[in-house]
GROMACS .gro file of C-alpha atoms in nm:
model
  253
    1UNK     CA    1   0.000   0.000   0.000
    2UNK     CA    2   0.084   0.347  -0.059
    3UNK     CA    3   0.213   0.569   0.187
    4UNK     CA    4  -0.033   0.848   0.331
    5UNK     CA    5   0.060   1.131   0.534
    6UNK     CA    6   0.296   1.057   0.778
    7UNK     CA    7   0.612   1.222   0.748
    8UNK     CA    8   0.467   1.497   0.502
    9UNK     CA    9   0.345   1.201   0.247
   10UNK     CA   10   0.040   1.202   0.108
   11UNK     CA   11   0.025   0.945  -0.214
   12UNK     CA   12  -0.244   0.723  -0.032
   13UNK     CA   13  -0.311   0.530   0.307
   14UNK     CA   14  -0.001   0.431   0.518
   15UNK     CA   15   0.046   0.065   0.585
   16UNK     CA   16   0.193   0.007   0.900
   17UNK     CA   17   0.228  -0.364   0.915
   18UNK     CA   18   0.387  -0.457   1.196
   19UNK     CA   19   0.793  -0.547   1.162
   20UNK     CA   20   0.802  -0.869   1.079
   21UNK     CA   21   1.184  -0.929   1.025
   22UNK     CA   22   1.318  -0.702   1.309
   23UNK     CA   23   1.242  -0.543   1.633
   24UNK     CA   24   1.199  -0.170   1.644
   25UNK     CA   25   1.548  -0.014   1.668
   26UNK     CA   26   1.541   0.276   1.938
   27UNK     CA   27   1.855   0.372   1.940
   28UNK     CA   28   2.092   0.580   1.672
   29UNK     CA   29   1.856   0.716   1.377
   30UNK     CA   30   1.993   0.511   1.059
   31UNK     CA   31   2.096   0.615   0.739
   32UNK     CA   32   1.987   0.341   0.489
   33UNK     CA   33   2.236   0.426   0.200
   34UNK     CA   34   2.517   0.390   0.464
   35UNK     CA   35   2.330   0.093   0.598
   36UNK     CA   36   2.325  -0.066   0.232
   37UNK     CA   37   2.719  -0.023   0.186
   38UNK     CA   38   2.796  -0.170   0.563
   39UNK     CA   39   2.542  -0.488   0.508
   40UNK     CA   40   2.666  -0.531   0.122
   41UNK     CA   41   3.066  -0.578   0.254
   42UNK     CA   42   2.896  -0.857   0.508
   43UNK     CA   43   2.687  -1.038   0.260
   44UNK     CA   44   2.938  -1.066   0.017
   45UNK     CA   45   3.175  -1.223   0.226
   46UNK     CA   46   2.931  -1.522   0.312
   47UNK     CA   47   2.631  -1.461   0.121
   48UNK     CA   48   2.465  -1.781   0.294
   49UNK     CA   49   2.515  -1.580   0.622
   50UNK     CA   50   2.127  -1.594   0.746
   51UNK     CA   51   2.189  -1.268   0.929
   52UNK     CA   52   2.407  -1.083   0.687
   53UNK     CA   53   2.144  -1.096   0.367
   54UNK     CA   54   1.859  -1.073   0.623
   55UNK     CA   55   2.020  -0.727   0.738
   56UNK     CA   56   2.115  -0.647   0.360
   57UNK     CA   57   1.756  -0.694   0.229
   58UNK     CA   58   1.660  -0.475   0.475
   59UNK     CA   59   1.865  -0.200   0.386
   60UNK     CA   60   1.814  -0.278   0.022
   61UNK     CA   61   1.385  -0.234   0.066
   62UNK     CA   62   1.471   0.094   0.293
   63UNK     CA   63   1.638   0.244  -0.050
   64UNK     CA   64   1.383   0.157  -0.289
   65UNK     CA   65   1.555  -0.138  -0.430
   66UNK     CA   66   1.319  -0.412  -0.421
   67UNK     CA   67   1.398  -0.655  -0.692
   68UNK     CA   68   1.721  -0.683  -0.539
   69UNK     CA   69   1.621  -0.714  -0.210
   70UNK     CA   70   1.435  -1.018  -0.353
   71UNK     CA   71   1.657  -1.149  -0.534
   72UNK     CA   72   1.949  -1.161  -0.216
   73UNK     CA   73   1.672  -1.335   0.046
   74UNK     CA   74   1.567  -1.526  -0.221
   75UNK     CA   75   1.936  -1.689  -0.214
   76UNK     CA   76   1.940  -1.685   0.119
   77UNK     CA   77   1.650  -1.901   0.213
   78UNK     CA   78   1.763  -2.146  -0.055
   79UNK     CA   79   2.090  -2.159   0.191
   80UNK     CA   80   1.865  -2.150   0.486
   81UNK     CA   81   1.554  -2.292   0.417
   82UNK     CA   82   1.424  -2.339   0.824
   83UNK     CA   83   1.486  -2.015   0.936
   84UNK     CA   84   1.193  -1.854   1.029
   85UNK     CA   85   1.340  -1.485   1.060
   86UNK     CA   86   1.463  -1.518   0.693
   87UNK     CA   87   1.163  -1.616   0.550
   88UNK     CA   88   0.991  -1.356   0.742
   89UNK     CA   89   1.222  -1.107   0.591
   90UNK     CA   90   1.183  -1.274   0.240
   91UNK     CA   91   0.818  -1.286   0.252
   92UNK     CA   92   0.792  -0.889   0.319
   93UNK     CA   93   1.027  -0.835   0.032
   94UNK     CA   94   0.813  -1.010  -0.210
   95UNK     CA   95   0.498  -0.805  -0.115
   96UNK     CA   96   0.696  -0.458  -0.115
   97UNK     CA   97   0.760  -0.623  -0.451
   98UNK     CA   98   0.430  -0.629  -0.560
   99UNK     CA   99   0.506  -1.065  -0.560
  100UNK     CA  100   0.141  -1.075  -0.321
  101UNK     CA  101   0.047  -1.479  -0.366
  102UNK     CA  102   0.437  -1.551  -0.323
  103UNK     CA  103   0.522  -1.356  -0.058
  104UNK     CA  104   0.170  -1.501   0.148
  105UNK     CA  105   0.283  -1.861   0.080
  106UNK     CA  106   0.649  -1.785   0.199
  107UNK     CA  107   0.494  -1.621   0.491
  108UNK     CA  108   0.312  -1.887   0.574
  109UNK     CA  109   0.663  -2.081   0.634
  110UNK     CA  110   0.763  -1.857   0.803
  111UNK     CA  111   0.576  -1.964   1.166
  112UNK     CA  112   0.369  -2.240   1.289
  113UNK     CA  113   0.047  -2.349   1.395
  114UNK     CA  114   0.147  -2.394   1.719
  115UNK     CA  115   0.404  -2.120   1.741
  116UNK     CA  116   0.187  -1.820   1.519
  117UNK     CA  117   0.353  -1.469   1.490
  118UNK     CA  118   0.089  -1.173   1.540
  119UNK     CA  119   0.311  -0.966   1.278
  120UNK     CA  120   0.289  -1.252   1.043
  121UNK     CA  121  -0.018  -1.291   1.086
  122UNK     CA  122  -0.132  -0.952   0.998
  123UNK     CA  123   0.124  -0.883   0.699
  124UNK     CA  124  -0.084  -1.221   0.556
  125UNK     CA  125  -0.361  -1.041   0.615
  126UNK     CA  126  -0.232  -0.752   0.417
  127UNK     CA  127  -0.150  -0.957   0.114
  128UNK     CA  128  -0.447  -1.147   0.087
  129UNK     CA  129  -0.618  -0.753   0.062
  130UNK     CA  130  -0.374  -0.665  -0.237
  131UNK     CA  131  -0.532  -1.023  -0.422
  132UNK     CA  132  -0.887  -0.903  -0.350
  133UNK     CA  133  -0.946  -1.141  -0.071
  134UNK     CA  134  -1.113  -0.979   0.161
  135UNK     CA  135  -1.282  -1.231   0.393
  136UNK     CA  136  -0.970  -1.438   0.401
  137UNK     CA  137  -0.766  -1.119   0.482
  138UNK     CA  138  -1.001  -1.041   0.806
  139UNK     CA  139  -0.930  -1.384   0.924
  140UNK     CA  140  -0.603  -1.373   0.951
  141UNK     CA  141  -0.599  -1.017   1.113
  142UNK     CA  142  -0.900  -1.171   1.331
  143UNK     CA  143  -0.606  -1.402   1.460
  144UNK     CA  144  -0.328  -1.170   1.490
  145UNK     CA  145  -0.564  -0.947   1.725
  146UNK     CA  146  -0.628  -1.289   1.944
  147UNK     CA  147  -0.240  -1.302   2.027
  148UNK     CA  148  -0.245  -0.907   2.031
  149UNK     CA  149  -0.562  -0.780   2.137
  150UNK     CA  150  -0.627  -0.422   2.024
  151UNK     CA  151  -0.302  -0.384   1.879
  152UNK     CA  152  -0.262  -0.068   1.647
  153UNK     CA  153  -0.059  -0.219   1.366
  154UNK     CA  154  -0.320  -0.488   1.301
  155UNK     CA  155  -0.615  -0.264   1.384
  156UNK     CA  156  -0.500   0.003   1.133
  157UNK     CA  157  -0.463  -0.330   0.865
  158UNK     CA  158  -0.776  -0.406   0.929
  159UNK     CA  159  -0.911  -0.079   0.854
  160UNK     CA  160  -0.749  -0.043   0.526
  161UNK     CA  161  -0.913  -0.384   0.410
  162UNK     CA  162  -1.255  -0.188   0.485
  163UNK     CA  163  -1.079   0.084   0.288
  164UNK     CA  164  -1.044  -0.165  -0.003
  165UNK     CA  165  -1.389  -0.311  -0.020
  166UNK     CA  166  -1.519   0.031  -0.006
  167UNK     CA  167  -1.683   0.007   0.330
  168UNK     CA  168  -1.598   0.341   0.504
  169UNK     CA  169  -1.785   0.342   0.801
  170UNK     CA  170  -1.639   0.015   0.935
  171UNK     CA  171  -1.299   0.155   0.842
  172UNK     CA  172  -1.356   0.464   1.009
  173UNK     CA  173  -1.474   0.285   1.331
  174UNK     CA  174  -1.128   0.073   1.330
  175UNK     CA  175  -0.905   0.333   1.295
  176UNK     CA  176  -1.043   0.521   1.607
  177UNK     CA  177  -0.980   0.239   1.823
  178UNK     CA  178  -0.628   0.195   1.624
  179UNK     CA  179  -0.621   0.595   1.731
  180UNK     CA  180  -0.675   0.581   2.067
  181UNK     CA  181  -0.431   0.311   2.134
  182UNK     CA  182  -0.165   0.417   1.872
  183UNK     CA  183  -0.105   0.703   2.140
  184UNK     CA  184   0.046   0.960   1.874
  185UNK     CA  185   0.126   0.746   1.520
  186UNK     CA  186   0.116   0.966   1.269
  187UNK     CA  187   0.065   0.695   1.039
  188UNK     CA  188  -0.248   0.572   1.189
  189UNK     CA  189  -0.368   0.980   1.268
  190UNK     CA  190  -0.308   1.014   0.841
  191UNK     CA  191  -0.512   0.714   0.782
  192UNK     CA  192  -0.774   0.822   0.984
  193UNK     CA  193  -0.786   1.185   0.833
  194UNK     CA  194  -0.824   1.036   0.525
  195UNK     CA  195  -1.062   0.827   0.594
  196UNK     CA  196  -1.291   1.093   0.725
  197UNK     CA  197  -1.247   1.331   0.499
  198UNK     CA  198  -1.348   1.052   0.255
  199UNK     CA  199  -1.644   1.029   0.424
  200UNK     CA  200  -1.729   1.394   0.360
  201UNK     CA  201  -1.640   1.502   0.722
  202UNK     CA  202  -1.343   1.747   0.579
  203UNK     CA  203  -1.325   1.979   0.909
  204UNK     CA  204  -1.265   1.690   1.110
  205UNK     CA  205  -1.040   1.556   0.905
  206UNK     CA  206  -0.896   1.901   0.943
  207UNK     CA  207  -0.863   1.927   1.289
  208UNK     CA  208  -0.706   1.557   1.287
  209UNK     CA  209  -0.429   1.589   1.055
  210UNK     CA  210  -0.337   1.910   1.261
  211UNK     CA  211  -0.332   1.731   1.609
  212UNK     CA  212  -0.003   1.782   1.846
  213UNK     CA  213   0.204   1.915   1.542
  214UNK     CA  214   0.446   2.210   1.492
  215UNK     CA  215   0.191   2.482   1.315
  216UNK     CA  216   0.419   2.466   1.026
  217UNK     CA  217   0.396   2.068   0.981
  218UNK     CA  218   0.035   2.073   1.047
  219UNK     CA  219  -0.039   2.338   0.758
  220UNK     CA  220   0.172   2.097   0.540
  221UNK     CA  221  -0.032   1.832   0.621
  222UNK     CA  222  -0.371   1.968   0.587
  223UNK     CA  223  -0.232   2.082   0.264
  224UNK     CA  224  -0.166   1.688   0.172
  225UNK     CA  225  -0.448   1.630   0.296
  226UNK     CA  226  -0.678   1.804   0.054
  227UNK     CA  227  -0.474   1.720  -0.269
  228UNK     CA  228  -0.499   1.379  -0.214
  229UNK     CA  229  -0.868   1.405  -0.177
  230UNK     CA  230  -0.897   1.626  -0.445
  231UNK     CA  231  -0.738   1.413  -0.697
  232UNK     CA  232  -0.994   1.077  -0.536
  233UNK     CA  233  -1.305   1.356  -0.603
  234UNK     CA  234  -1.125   1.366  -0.974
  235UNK     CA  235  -1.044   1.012  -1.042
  236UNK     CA  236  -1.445   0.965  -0.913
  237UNK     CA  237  -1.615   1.187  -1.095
  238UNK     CA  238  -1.383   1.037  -1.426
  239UNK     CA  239  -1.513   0.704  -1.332
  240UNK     CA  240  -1.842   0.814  -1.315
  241UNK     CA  241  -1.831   0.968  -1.655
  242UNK     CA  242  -1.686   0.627  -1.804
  243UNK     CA  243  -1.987   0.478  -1.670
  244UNK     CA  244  -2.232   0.673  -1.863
  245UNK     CA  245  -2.402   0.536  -2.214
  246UNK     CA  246  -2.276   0.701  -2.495
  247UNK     CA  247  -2.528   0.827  -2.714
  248UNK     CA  248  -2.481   0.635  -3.032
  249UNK     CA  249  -2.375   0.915  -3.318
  250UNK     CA  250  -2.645   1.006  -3.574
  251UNK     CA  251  -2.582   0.891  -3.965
  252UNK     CA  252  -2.541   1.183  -4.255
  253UNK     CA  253  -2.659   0.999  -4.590
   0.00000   0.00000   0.00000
Protein backbone atom coordinates (compact mmCIF):
# COMPACT_ATOMS: atom_id res chain seq x y z
CA UNK A 1 0.00 0.00 0.00
CA UNK A 2 0.84 3.47 -0.59
CA UNK A 3 2.13 5.69 1.87
CA UNK A 4 -0.33 8.48 3.31
CA UNK A 5 0.60 11.31 5.34
CA UNK A 6 2.96 10.57 7.78
CA UNK A 7 6.12 12.22 7.48
CA UNK A 8 4.67 14.97 5.02
CA UNK A 9 3.45 12.01 2.47
CA UNK A 10 0.40 12.02 1.08
CA UNK A 11 0.25 9.45 -2.14
CA UNK A 12 -2.44 7.23 -0.32
CA UNK A 13 -3.11 5.30 3.07
CA UNK A 14 -0.01 4.31 5.18
CA UNK A 15 0.46 0.65 5.85
CA UNK A 16 1.93 0.07 9.00
CA UNK A 17 2.28 -3.64 9.15
CA UNK A 18 3.87 -4.57 11.96
CA UNK A 19 7.93 -5.47 11.62
CA UNK A 20 8.02 -8.69 10.79
CA UNK A 21 11.84 -9.29 10.25
CA UNK A 22 13.18 -7.02 13.09
CA UNK A 23 12.42 -5.43 16.33
CA UNK A 24 11.99 -1.70 16.44
CA UNK A 25 15.48 -0.14 16.68
CA UNK A 26 15.41 2.76 19.38
CA UNK A 27 18.55 3.72 19.40
CA UNK A 28 20.92 5.80 16.72
CA UNK A 29 18.56 7.16 13.77
CA UNK A 30 19.93 5.11 10.59
CA UNK A 31 20.96 6.15 7.39
CA UNK A 32 19.87 3.41 4.89
CA UNK A 33 22.36 4.26 2.00
CA UNK A 34 25.17 3.90 4.64
CA UNK A 35 23.30 0.93 5.98
CA UNK A 36 23.25 -0.66 2.32
CA UNK A 37 27.19 -0.23 1.86
CA UNK A 38 27.96 -1.70 5.63
CA UNK A 39 25.42 -4.88 5.08
CA UNK A 40 26.66 -5.31 1.22
CA UNK A 41 30.66 -5.78 2.54
CA UNK A 42 28.96 -8.57 5.08
CA UNK A 43 26.87 -10.38 2.60
CA UNK A 44 29.38 -10.66 0.17
CA UNK A 45 31.75 -12.23 2.26
CA UNK A 46 29.31 -15.22 3.12
CA UNK A 47 26.31 -14.61 1.21
CA UNK A 48 24.65 -17.81 2.94
CA UNK A 49 25.15 -15.80 6.22
CA UNK A 50 21.27 -15.94 7.46
CA UNK A 51 21.89 -12.68 9.29
CA UNK A 52 24.07 -10.83 6.87
CA UNK A 53 21.44 -10.96 3.67
CA UNK A 54 18.59 -10.73 6.23
CA UNK A 55 20.20 -7.27 7.38
CA UNK A 56 21.15 -6.47 3.60
CA UNK A 57 17.56 -6.94 2.29
CA UNK A 58 16.60 -4.75 4.75
CA UNK A 59 18.65 -2.00 3.86
CA UNK A 60 18.14 -2.78 0.22
CA UNK A 61 13.85 -2.34 0.66
CA UNK A 62 14.71 0.94 2.93
CA UNK A 63 16.38 2.44 -0.50
CA UNK A 64 13.83 1.57 -2.89
CA UNK A 65 15.55 -1.38 -4.30
CA UNK A 66 13.19 -4.12 -4.21
CA UNK A 67 13.98 -6.55 -6.92
CA UNK A 68 17.21 -6.83 -5.39
CA UNK A 69 16.21 -7.14 -2.10
CA UNK A 70 14.35 -10.18 -3.53
CA UNK A 71 16.57 -11.49 -5.34
CA UNK A 72 19.49 -11.61 -2.16
CA UNK A 73 16.72 -13.35 0.46
CA UNK A 74 15.67 -15.26 -2.21
CA UNK A 75 19.36 -16.89 -2.14
CA UNK A 76 19.40 -16.85 1.19
CA UNK A 77 16.50 -19.01 2.13
CA UNK A 78 17.63 -21.46 -0.55
CA UNK A 79 20.90 -21.59 1.91
CA UNK A 80 18.65 -21.50 4.86
CA UNK A 81 15.54 -22.92 4.17
CA UNK A 82 14.24 -23.39 8.24
CA UNK A 83 14.86 -20.15 9.36
CA UNK A 84 11.93 -18.54 10.29
CA UNK A 85 13.40 -14.85 10.60
CA UNK A 86 14.63 -15.18 6.93
CA UNK A 87 11.63 -16.16 5.50
CA UNK A 88 9.91 -13.56 7.42
CA UNK A 89 12.22 -11.07 5.91
CA UNK A 90 11.83 -12.74 2.40
CA UNK A 91 8.18 -12.86 2.52
CA UNK A 92 7.92 -8.89 3.19
CA UNK A 93 10.27 -8.35 0.32
CA UNK A 94 8.13 -10.10 -2.10
CA UNK A 95 4.98 -8.05 -1.15
CA UNK A 96 6.96 -4.58 -1.15
CA UNK A 97 7.60 -6.23 -4.51
CA UNK A 98 4.30 -6.29 -5.60
CA UNK A 99 5.06 -10.65 -5.60
CA UNK A 100 1.41 -10.75 -3.21
CA UNK A 101 0.47 -14.79 -3.66
CA UNK A 102 4.37 -15.51 -3.23
CA UNK A 103 5.22 -13.56 -0.58
CA UNK A 104 1.70 -15.01 1.48
CA UNK A 105 2.83 -18.61 0.80
CA UNK A 106 6.49 -17.85 1.99
CA UNK A 107 4.94 -16.21 4.91
CA UNK A 108 3.12 -18.87 5.74
CA UNK A 109 6.63 -20.81 6.34
CA UNK A 110 7.63 -18.57 8.03
CA UNK A 111 5.76 -19.64 11.66
CA UNK A 112 3.69 -22.40 12.89
CA UNK A 113 0.47 -23.49 13.95
CA UNK A 114 1.47 -23.94 17.19
CA UNK A 115 4.04 -21.20 17.41
CA UNK A 116 1.87 -18.20 15.19
CA UNK A 117 3.53 -14.69 14.90
CA UNK A 118 0.89 -11.73 15.40
CA UNK A 119 3.11 -9.66 12.78
CA UNK A 120 2.89 -12.52 10.43
CA UNK A 121 -0.18 -12.91 10.86
CA UNK A 122 -1.32 -9.52 9.98
CA UNK A 123 1.24 -8.83 6.99
CA UNK A 124 -0.84 -12.21 5.56
CA UNK A 125 -3.61 -10.41 6.15
CA UNK A 126 -2.32 -7.52 4.17
CA UNK A 127 -1.50 -9.57 1.14
CA UNK A 128 -4.47 -11.47 0.87
CA UNK A 129 -6.18 -7.53 0.62
CA UNK A 130 -3.74 -6.65 -2.37
CA UNK A 131 -5.32 -10.23 -4.22
CA UNK A 132 -8.87 -9.03 -3.50
CA UNK A 133 -9.46 -11.41 -0.71
CA UNK A 134 -11.13 -9.79 1.61
CA UNK A 135 -12.82 -12.31 3.93
CA UNK A 136 -9.70 -14.38 4.01
CA UNK A 137 -7.66 -11.19 4.82
CA UNK A 138 -10.01 -10.41 8.06
CA UNK A 139 -9.30 -13.84 9.24
CA UNK A 140 -6.03 -13.73 9.51
CA UNK A 141 -5.99 -10.17 11.13
CA UNK A 142 -9.00 -11.71 13.31
CA UNK A 143 -6.06 -14.02 14.60
CA UNK A 144 -3.28 -11.70 14.90
CA UNK A 145 -5.64 -9.47 17.25
CA UNK A 146 -6.28 -12.89 19.44
CA UNK A 147 -2.40 -13.02 20.27
CA UNK A 148 -2.45 -9.07 20.31
CA UNK A 149 -5.62 -7.80 21.37
CA UNK A 150 -6.27 -4.22 20.24
CA UNK A 151 -3.02 -3.84 18.79
CA UNK A 152 -2.62 -0.68 16.47
CA UNK A 153 -0.59 -2.19 13.66
CA UNK A 154 -3.20 -4.88 13.01
CA UNK A 155 -6.15 -2.64 13.84
CA UNK A 156 -5.00 0.03 11.33
CA UNK A 157 -4.63 -3.30 8.65
CA UNK A 158 -7.76 -4.06 9.29
CA UNK A 159 -9.11 -0.79 8.54
CA UNK A 160 -7.49 -0.43 5.26
CA UNK A 161 -9.13 -3.84 4.10
CA UNK A 162 -12.55 -1.88 4.85
CA UNK A 163 -10.79 0.84 2.88
CA UNK A 164 -10.44 -1.65 -0.03
CA UNK A 165 -13.89 -3.11 -0.20
CA UNK A 166 -15.19 0.31 -0.06
CA UNK A 167 -16.83 0.07 3.30
CA UNK A 168 -15.98 3.41 5.04
CA UNK A 169 -17.85 3.42 8.01
CA UNK A 170 -16.39 0.15 9.35
CA UNK A 171 -12.99 1.55 8.42
CA UNK A 172 -13.56 4.64 10.09
CA UNK A 173 -14.74 2.85 13.31
CA UNK A 174 -11.28 0.73 13.30
CA UNK A 175 -9.05 3.33 12.95
CA UNK A 176 -10.43 5.21 16.07
CA UNK A 177 -9.80 2.39 18.23
CA UNK A 178 -6.28 1.95 16.24
CA UNK A 179 -6.21 5.95 17.31
CA UNK A 180 -6.75 5.81 20.67
CA UNK A 181 -4.31 3.11 21.34
CA UNK A 182 -1.65 4.17 18.72
CA UNK A 183 -1.05 7.03 21.40
CA UNK A 184 0.46 9.60 18.74
CA UNK A 185 1.26 7.46 15.20
CA UNK A 186 1.16 9.66 12.69
CA UNK A 187 0.65 6.95 10.39
CA UNK A 188 -2.48 5.72 11.89
CA UNK A 189 -3.68 9.80 12.68
CA UNK A 190 -3.08 10.14 8.41
CA UNK A 191 -5.12 7.14 7.82
CA UNK A 192 -7.74 8.22 9.84
CA UNK A 193 -7.86 11.85 8.33
CA UNK A 194 -8.24 10.36 5.25
CA UNK A 195 -10.62 8.27 5.94
CA UNK A 196 -12.91 10.93 7.25
CA UNK A 197 -12.47 13.31 4.99
CA UNK A 198 -13.48 10.52 2.55
CA UNK A 199 -16.44 10.29 4.24
CA UNK A 200 -17.29 13.94 3.60
CA UNK A 201 -16.40 15.02 7.22
CA UNK A 202 -13.43 17.47 5.79
CA UNK A 203 -13.25 19.79 9.09
CA UNK A 204 -12.65 16.90 11.10
CA UNK A 205 -10.40 15.56 9.05
CA UNK A 206 -8.96 19.01 9.43
CA UNK A 207 -8.63 19.27 12.89
CA UNK A 208 -7.06 15.57 12.87
CA UNK A 209 -4.29 15.89 10.55
CA UNK A 210 -3.37 19.10 12.61
CA UNK A 211 -3.32 17.31 16.09
CA UNK A 212 -0.03 17.82 18.46
CA UNK A 213 2.04 19.15 15.42
CA UNK A 214 4.46 22.10 14.92
CA UNK A 215 1.91 24.82 13.15
CA UNK A 216 4.19 24.66 10.26
CA UNK A 217 3.96 20.68 9.81
CA UNK A 218 0.35 20.73 10.47
CA UNK A 219 -0.39 23.38 7.58
CA UNK A 220 1.72 20.97 5.40
CA UNK A 221 -0.32 18.32 6.21
CA UNK A 222 -3.71 19.68 5.87
CA UNK A 223 -2.32 20.82 2.64
CA UNK A 224 -1.66 16.88 1.72
CA UNK A 225 -4.48 16.30 2.96
CA UNK A 226 -6.78 18.04 0.54
CA UNK A 227 -4.74 17.20 -2.69
CA UNK A 228 -4.99 13.79 -2.14
CA UNK A 229 -8.68 14.05 -1.77
CA UNK A 230 -8.97 16.26 -4.45
CA UNK A 231 -7.38 14.13 -6.97
CA UNK A 232 -9.94 10.77 -5.36
CA UNK A 233 -13.05 13.56 -6.03
CA UNK A 234 -11.25 13.66 -9.74
CA UNK A 235 -10.44 10.12 -10.42
CA UNK A 236 -14.45 9.65 -9.13
CA UNK A 237 -16.15 11.87 -10.95
CA UNK A 238 -13.83 10.37 -14.26
CA UNK A 239 -15.13 7.04 -13.32
CA UNK A 240 -18.42 8.14 -13.15
CA UNK A 241 -18.31 9.68 -16.55
CA UNK A 242 -16.86 6.27 -18.04
CA UNK A 243 -19.87 4.78 -16.70
CA UNK A 244 -22.32 6.73 -18.63
CA UNK A 245 -24.02 5.36 -22.14
CA UNK A 246 -22.76 7.01 -24.95
CA UNK A 247 -25.28 8.27 -27.14
CA UNK A 248 -24.81 6.35 -30.32
CA UNK A 249 -23.75 9.15 -33.18
CA UNK A 250 -26.45 10.06 -35.74
CA UNK A 251 -25.82 8.91 -39.65
CA UNK A 252 -25.41 11.83 -42.55
CA UNK A 253 -26.59 9.99 -45.90
Amino acid sequence: MALGLGSCQTSGLADITGSIDDKADTGRASDPRRDVDLHQERYRANPKDADAALQYGKALRATGQKSQAVAVLEQATIANSDNKALLAGYGRALADNGNFQQAFDVLGRAHSPDNPDWRILSAQGATLDQLGRFEEARQYYSSALKIRPDEPAVLSNLALSYVLSKDLPKAEETLRRANVRAGNDPRVRANLALVVGLRGNMAEAEKIARADLPPEEAAANVAQLKQWLSRKEKENARAQMDKMPVAPSKRSD
